[in-house]
GROMACS .gro file of C-alpha atoms in nm:
model
  302
    1UNK     CA    1  -1.913   4.421  -1.105
    2UNK     CA    2  -1.590   4.610  -1.156
    3UNK     CA    3  -1.319   4.504  -0.916
    4UNK     CA    4  -1.505   4.188  -0.814
    5UNK     CA    5  -1.280   3.882  -0.772
    6UNK     CA    6  -1.372   3.617  -1.031
    7UNK     CA    7  -1.489   3.287  -0.886
    8UNK     CA    8  -1.245   3.009  -0.974
    9UNK     CA    9  -1.353   2.691  -0.791
   10UNK     CA   10  -1.041   2.479  -0.840
   11UNK     CA   11  -0.685   2.484  -0.967
   12UNK     CA   12  -0.362   2.673  -0.894
   13UNK     CA   13  -0.548   3.005  -0.907
   14UNK     CA   14  -0.863   2.904  -0.719
   15UNK     CA   15  -1.043   3.188  -0.544
   16UNK     CA   16  -1.331   2.995  -0.389
   17UNK     CA   17  -1.370   2.963  -0.013
   18UNK     CA   18  -1.652   2.821   0.197
   19UNK     CA   19  -1.777   3.177   0.244
   20UNK     CA   20  -1.788   3.249  -0.131
   21UNK     CA   21  -1.885   2.919  -0.294
   22UNK     CA   22  -2.110   2.621  -0.219
   23UNK     CA   23  -1.935   2.294  -0.138
   24UNK     CA   24  -2.058   2.150  -0.469
   25UNK     CA   25  -1.803   2.374  -0.647
   26UNK     CA   26  -1.514   2.187  -0.484
   27UNK     CA   27  -1.336   1.900  -0.659
   28UNK     CA   28  -1.474   1.641  -0.413
   29UNK     CA   29  -1.815   1.808  -0.379
   30UNK     CA   30  -1.799   1.726  -0.009
   31UNK     CA   31  -1.610   1.849   0.295
   32UNK     CA   32  -1.366   1.573   0.404
   33UNK     CA   33  -1.447   1.423   0.742
   34UNK     CA   34  -1.232   1.583   1.010
   35UNK     CA   35  -1.275   1.291   1.253
   36UNK     CA   36  -1.192   1.020   0.997
   37UNK     CA   37  -0.883   1.193   0.863
   38UNK     CA   38  -0.743   1.280   1.206
   39UNK     CA   39  -0.798   0.914   1.298
   40UNK     CA   40  -0.593   0.802   0.998
   41UNK     CA   41  -0.318   1.050   1.082
   42UNK     CA   42  -0.300   0.917   1.440
   43UNK     CA   43  -0.314   0.554   1.328
   44UNK     CA   44  -0.030   0.605   1.082
   45UNK     CA   45   0.181   0.777   1.347
   46UNK     CA   46   0.129   0.471   1.568
   47UNK     CA   47   0.206   0.236   1.278
   48UNK     CA   48   0.523   0.429   1.189
   49UNK     CA   49   0.650   0.422   1.548
   50UNK     CA   50   0.566   0.052   1.581
   51UNK     CA   51   0.755  -0.044   1.266
   52UNK     CA   52   1.044   0.182   1.364
   53UNK     CA   53   1.075   0.005   1.698
   54UNK     CA   54   1.047  -0.336   1.530
   55UNK     CA   55   1.316  -0.235   1.282
   56UNK     CA   56   1.551  -0.125   1.559
   57UNK     CA   57   1.493  -0.440   1.764
   58UNK     CA   58   1.486  -0.695   1.484
   59UNK     CA   59   1.737  -0.522   1.255
   60UNK     CA   60   1.528  -0.582   0.944
   61UNK     CA   61   1.615  -0.244   0.795
   62UNK     CA   62   1.474  -0.268   0.443
   63UNK     CA   63   1.131  -0.394   0.545
   64UNK     CA   64   1.090  -0.155   0.838
   65UNK     CA   65   1.226   0.140   0.639
   66UNK     CA   66   0.976   0.081   0.360
   67UNK     CA   67   0.691   0.044   0.609
   68UNK     CA   68   0.783   0.367   0.793
   69UNK     CA   69   0.813   0.552   0.461
   70UNK     CA   70   0.465   0.436   0.362
   71UNK     CA   71   0.321   0.545   0.696
   72UNK     CA   72   0.487   0.888   0.670
   73UNK     CA   73   0.345   0.924   0.320
   74UNK     CA   74  -0.002   0.850   0.455
   75UNK     CA   75   0.045   1.094   0.744
   76UNK     CA   76   0.119   1.375   0.499
   77UNK     CA   77  -0.168   1.270   0.271
   78UNK     CA   78  -0.430   1.253   0.545
   79UNK     CA   79  -0.301   1.573   0.705
   80UNK     CA   80  -0.369   1.733   0.364
   81UNK     CA   81  -0.726   1.605   0.383
   82UNK     CA   82  -0.757   1.762   0.728
   83UNK     CA   83  -0.653   2.089   0.564
   84UNK     CA   84  -0.913   2.024   0.291
   85UNK     CA   85  -1.176   2.008   0.565
   86UNK     CA   86  -1.082   2.366   0.647
   87UNK     CA   87  -1.062   2.471   0.281
   88UNK     CA   88  -1.212   2.215   0.037
   89UNK     CA   89  -1.102   2.436  -0.254
   90UNK     CA   90  -0.731   2.417  -0.175
   91UNK     CA   91  -0.536   2.306  -0.480
   92UNK     CA   92  -0.221   2.233  -0.276
   93UNK     CA   93  -0.417   2.025  -0.026
   94UNK     CA   94  -0.572   1.817  -0.301
   95UNK     CA   95  -0.240   1.771  -0.481
   96UNK     CA   96  -0.066   1.658  -0.160
   97UNK     CA   97  -0.342   1.408  -0.091
   98UNK     CA   98  -0.324   1.267  -0.445
   99UNK     CA   99   0.056   1.231  -0.431
  100UNK     CA  100   0.109   1.099  -0.079
  101UNK     CA  101  -0.201   0.885  -0.013
  102UNK     CA  102  -0.167   0.749  -0.365
  103UNK     CA  103   0.199   0.655  -0.330
  104UNK     CA  104   0.189   0.495   0.018
  105UNK     CA  105   0.089   0.144  -0.099
  106UNK     CA  106   0.396   0.128  -0.326
  107UNK     CA  107   0.622   0.134  -0.020
  108UNK     CA  108   0.424  -0.151   0.138
  109UNK     CA  109   0.431  -0.366  -0.175
  110UNK     CA  110   0.807  -0.303  -0.207
  111UNK     CA  111   0.847  -0.441   0.147
  112UNK     CA  112   0.637  -0.743   0.048
  113UNK     CA  113   0.835  -0.811  -0.270
  114UNK     CA  114   1.169  -0.808  -0.087
  115UNK     CA  115   1.021  -1.025   0.186
  116UNK     CA  116   0.907  -1.274  -0.076
  117UNK     CA  117   1.267  -1.303  -0.193
  118UNK     CA  118   1.383  -1.377   0.163
  119UNK     CA  119   1.100  -1.627   0.208
  120UNK     CA  120   1.187  -1.825  -0.104
  121UNK     CA  121   1.558  -1.822  -0.016
  122UNK     CA  122   1.481  -1.959   0.331
  123UNK     CA  123   1.213  -2.216   0.251
  124UNK     CA  124   1.288  -2.382  -0.085
  125UNK     CA  125   1.433  -2.203  -0.387
  126UNK     CA  126   1.355  -2.499  -0.615
  127UNK     CA  127   0.980  -2.441  -0.577
  128UNK     CA  128   0.987  -2.089  -0.718
  129UNK     CA  129   0.901  -2.025  -1.083
  130UNK     CA  130   1.154  -1.741  -1.096
  131UNK     CA  131   1.485  -1.662  -0.929
  132UNK     CA  132   1.430  -1.518  -0.577
  133UNK     CA  133   1.585  -1.176  -0.649
  134UNK     CA  134   1.357  -1.126  -0.948
  135UNK     CA  135   1.062  -1.085  -0.711
  136UNK     CA  136   1.183  -0.743  -0.603
  137UNK     CA  137   1.371  -0.649  -0.920
  138UNK     CA  138   1.073  -0.703  -1.152
  139UNK     CA  139   0.788  -0.598  -0.928
  140UNK     CA  140   0.947  -0.291  -0.769
  141UNK     CA  141   1.045  -0.162  -1.113
  142UNK     CA  142   0.689  -0.223  -1.239
  143UNK     CA  143   0.534  -0.055  -0.933
  144UNK     CA  144   0.766   0.243  -0.972
  145UNK     CA  145   0.667   0.278  -1.336
  146UNK     CA  146   0.299   0.260  -1.241
  147UNK     CA  147   0.349   0.527  -0.975
  148UNK     CA  148   0.525   0.760  -1.222
  149UNK     CA  149   0.232   0.727  -1.463
  150UNK     CA  150  -0.013   0.803  -1.183
  151UNK     CA  151   0.188   1.104  -1.064
  152UNK     CA  152   0.219   1.257  -1.410
  153UNK     CA  153  -0.145   1.191  -1.490
  154UNK     CA  154  -0.257   1.326  -1.154
  155UNK     CA  155  -0.053   1.644  -1.196
  156UNK     CA  156  -0.188   1.707  -1.547
  157UNK     CA  157  -0.548   1.638  -1.453
  158UNK     CA  158  -0.547   1.839  -1.129
  159UNK     CA  159  -0.395   2.145  -1.296
  160UNK     CA  160  -0.679   2.131  -1.548
  161UNK     CA  161  -0.937   2.062  -1.275
  162UNK     CA  162  -0.996   1.719  -1.425
  163UNK     CA  163  -1.090   1.866  -1.764
  164UNK     CA  164  -0.785   1.718  -1.936
  165UNK     CA  165  -0.893   1.365  -2.027
  166UNK     CA  166  -0.536   1.271  -2.118
  167UNK     CA  167  -0.422   1.329  -1.760
  168UNK     CA  168  -0.702   1.117  -1.615
  169UNK     CA  169  -0.635   0.841  -1.868
  170UNK     CA  170  -0.263   0.845  -1.791
  171UNK     CA  171  -0.327   0.812  -1.417
  172UNK     CA  172  -0.580   0.536  -1.486
  173UNK     CA  173  -0.325   0.352  -1.701
  174UNK     CA  174  -0.080   0.366  -1.411
  175UNK     CA  175  -0.337   0.220  -1.173
  176UNK     CA  176  -0.433  -0.057  -1.416
  177UNK     CA  177  -0.065  -0.142  -1.466
  178UNK     CA  178  -0.021  -0.152  -1.087
  179UNK     CA  179  -0.316  -0.391  -1.050
  180UNK     CA  180  -0.182  -0.612  -1.330
  181UNK     CA  181   0.159  -0.620  -1.162
  182UNK     CA  182   0.008  -0.718  -0.829
  183UNK     CA  183  -0.208  -0.986  -0.990
  184UNK     CA  184   0.104  -1.139  -1.144
  185UNK     CA  185   0.275  -1.135  -0.803
  186UNK     CA  186  -0.029  -1.286  -0.630
  187UNK     CA  187  -0.032  -1.562  -0.891
  188UNK     CA  188   0.333  -1.642  -0.820
  189UNK     CA  189   0.274  -1.627  -0.443
  190UNK     CA  190  -0.024  -1.863  -0.458
  191UNK     CA  191   0.166  -2.099  -0.687
  192UNK     CA  192   0.464  -2.106  -0.449
  193UNK     CA  193   0.250  -2.168  -0.141
  194UNK     CA  194   0.060  -2.450  -0.312
  195UNK     CA  195   0.386  -2.614  -0.415
  196UNK     CA  196   0.536  -2.564  -0.069
  197UNK     CA  197   0.243  -2.714   0.124
  198UNK     CA  198   0.167  -2.987  -0.129
  199UNK     CA  199   0.415  -3.232   0.025
  200UNK     CA  200   0.410  -3.090   0.377
  201UNK     CA  201   0.119  -3.147   0.618
  202UNK     CA  202   0.008  -2.807   0.741
  203UNK     CA  203   0.029  -2.932   1.101
  204UNK     CA  204   0.400  -3.005   1.057
  205UNK     CA  205   0.483  -2.644   0.970
  206UNK     CA  206   0.577  -2.414   1.259
  207UNK     CA  207   0.290  -2.191   1.375
  208UNK     CA  208   0.497  -1.876   1.346
  209UNK     CA  209   0.580  -1.954   0.985
  210UNK     CA  210   0.214  -2.018   0.902
  211UNK     CA  211   0.113  -1.691   1.068
  212UNK     CA  212   0.384  -1.508   0.874
  213UNK     CA  213   0.276  -1.651   0.538
  214UNK     CA  214  -0.092  -1.587   0.612
  215UNK     CA  215  -0.024  -1.225   0.713
  216UNK     CA  216   0.189  -1.163   0.403
  217UNK     CA  217  -0.082  -1.307   0.179
  218UNK     CA  218  -0.359  -1.110   0.350
  219UNK     CA  219  -0.166  -0.783   0.320
  220UNK     CA  220  -0.108  -0.814  -0.055
  221UNK     CA  221  -0.473  -0.906  -0.114
  222UNK     CA  222  -0.593  -0.604   0.086
  223UNK     CA  223  -0.365  -0.373  -0.111
  224UNK     CA  224  -0.482  -0.532  -0.436
  225UNK     CA  225  -0.846  -0.469  -0.337
  226UNK     CA  226  -0.759  -0.105  -0.264
  227UNK     CA  227  -0.595  -0.062  -0.604
  228UNK     CA  228  -0.892  -0.225  -0.778
  229UNK     CA  229  -1.120   0.028  -0.606
  230UNK     CA  230  -0.901   0.317  -0.725
  231UNK     CA  231  -0.921   0.187  -1.082
  232UNK     CA  232  -1.301   0.177  -1.060
  233UNK     CA  233  -1.305   0.524  -0.901
  234UNK     CA  234  -1.085   0.689  -1.160
  235UNK     CA  235  -1.244   0.509  -1.454
  236UNK     CA  236  -1.538   0.749  -1.413
  237UNK     CA  237  -1.308   1.053  -1.396
  238UNK     CA  238  -1.334   1.337  -1.146
  239UNK     CA  239  -1.704   1.373  -1.222
  240UNK     CA  240  -1.792   1.013  -1.141
  241UNK     CA  241  -2.009   0.893  -0.855
  242UNK     CA  242  -1.732   0.693  -0.685
  243UNK     CA  243  -1.495   0.991  -0.676
  244UNK     CA  244  -1.750   1.189  -0.476
  245UNK     CA  245  -1.833   0.913  -0.225
  246UNK     CA  246  -1.625   0.971   0.088
  247UNK     CA  247  -1.752   0.664   0.273
  248UNK     CA  248  -1.615   0.440  -0.001
  249UNK     CA  249  -1.284   0.626   0.011
  250UNK     CA  250  -1.262   0.581   0.388
  251UNK     CA  251  -1.349   0.211   0.372
  252UNK     CA  252  -1.171   0.098   0.056
  253UNK     CA  253  -0.867   0.326   0.078
  254UNK     CA  254  -0.804   0.416   0.441
  255UNK     CA  255  -0.935   0.108   0.620
  256UNK     CA  256  -0.799  -0.151   0.374
  257UNK     CA  257  -0.449  -0.002   0.382
  258UNK     CA  258  -0.457   0.030   0.762
  259UNK     CA  259  -0.549  -0.340   0.789
  260UNK     CA  260  -0.268  -0.429   0.548
  261UNK     CA  261  -0.017  -0.241   0.764
  262UNK     CA  262  -0.143  -0.424   1.074
  263UNK     CA  263  -0.110  -0.758   0.892
  264UNK     CA  264   0.247  -0.673   0.794
  265UNK     CA  265   0.321  -0.589   1.157
  266UNK     CA  266   0.189  -0.926   1.274
  267UNK     CA  267   0.378  -1.099   0.994
  268UNK     CA  268   0.696  -0.894   1.027
  269UNK     CA  269   0.980  -1.096   0.865
  270UNK     CA  270   1.214  -1.002   1.148
  271UNK     CA  271   1.005  -1.223   1.376
  272UNK     CA  272   1.084  -1.519   1.150
  273UNK     CA  273   1.412  -1.451   0.973
  274UNK     CA  274   1.714  -1.363   1.185
  275UNK     CA  275   1.856  -1.022   1.083
  276UNK     CA  276   1.673  -1.049   0.751
  277UNK     CA  277   1.936  -1.294   0.624
  278UNK     CA  278   1.893  -1.625   0.447
  279UNK     CA  279   1.929  -1.825   0.769
  280UNK     CA  280   1.690  -1.904   1.050
  281UNK     CA  281   1.768  -1.987   1.409
  282UNK     CA  282   1.630  -2.172   1.710
  283UNK     CA  283   1.302  -2.363   1.714
  284UNK     CA  284   1.320  -2.637   1.454
  285UNK     CA  285   1.003  -2.769   1.291
  286UNK     CA  286   1.059  -3.086   1.085
  287UNK     CA  287   0.852  -3.147   0.773
  288UNK     CA  288   0.815  -3.459   0.562
  289UNK     CA  289   0.948  -3.463   0.209
  290UNK     CA  290   0.939  -3.726  -0.065
  291UNK     CA  291   1.180  -4.014  -0.017
  292UNK     CA  292   1.138  -4.032   0.358
  293UNK     CA  293   1.392  -3.760   0.437
  294UNK     CA  294   1.324  -3.473   0.667
  295UNK     CA  295   1.398  -3.106   0.622
  296UNK     CA  296   1.294  -2.819   0.836
  297UNK     CA  297   1.247  -2.451   0.889
  298UNK     CA  298   1.430  -2.299   1.179
  299UNK     CA  299   1.247  -2.007   1.330
  300UNK     CA  300   1.344  -1.722   1.558
  301UNK     CA  301   1.202  -1.793   1.901
  302UNK     CA  302   1.017  -2.097   2.026
   0.00000   0.00000   0.00000
């Protein structure tokens, strides 16, 4: 009919609304859960405030700053999904979710990489396969490159409503590169821990140090699992089954990252390393080393 507004389901010039189009016309083909996304917004506000307080009290600025930045990124991303509940056809809402939810884990891994440097410097540099500073130099650069690929690919594919295969493939390449980077880091982390505990009875290592190392390891594995899910999701494109399954997104994106943030709160380096520097104070825990000598790890607190 003359004068009738053409129906454009998705993109910068989308005209669809819930009144005009069925939900199946939207990019997700579902209406995002209001309860779940508000929950993630609230949780990330709590996480951000918690890490801000820890940063102020423990003066571990880099770690806490990265954690707060990741939480803020998630707050914006999940707030965009709340807006998508109101209007599932919103191009801006979808773009904000892709950018901010997608980039949040990079801040957390950056915090982990820098913490790994501090850990190696404090425990035993000789056990590391690479120089301590290379943990954050190499892996943060790689993660940043992976994020740039994802951002460019996401922008290209969303503008074309997912029709541009090049955009999807570029974003997928970024995710695969991110997973490969994390696998390399996990390999180095496992190797270091094996070498560290090989000549030290676990019982001789301070409980706080063991909790810290366990929390750090758990967090990186949770983030790796999340990234592996995103690779599987995007490998099918925007028309795949995984992309349209909100329960999987909630569980393997939202829940896994939330658990990783909790783990990094429990294993906050400021609770172990004084002022984030390469020295530890107070409670001394001796460990046996070859040759009958003793060395130890001094921990904050008792």
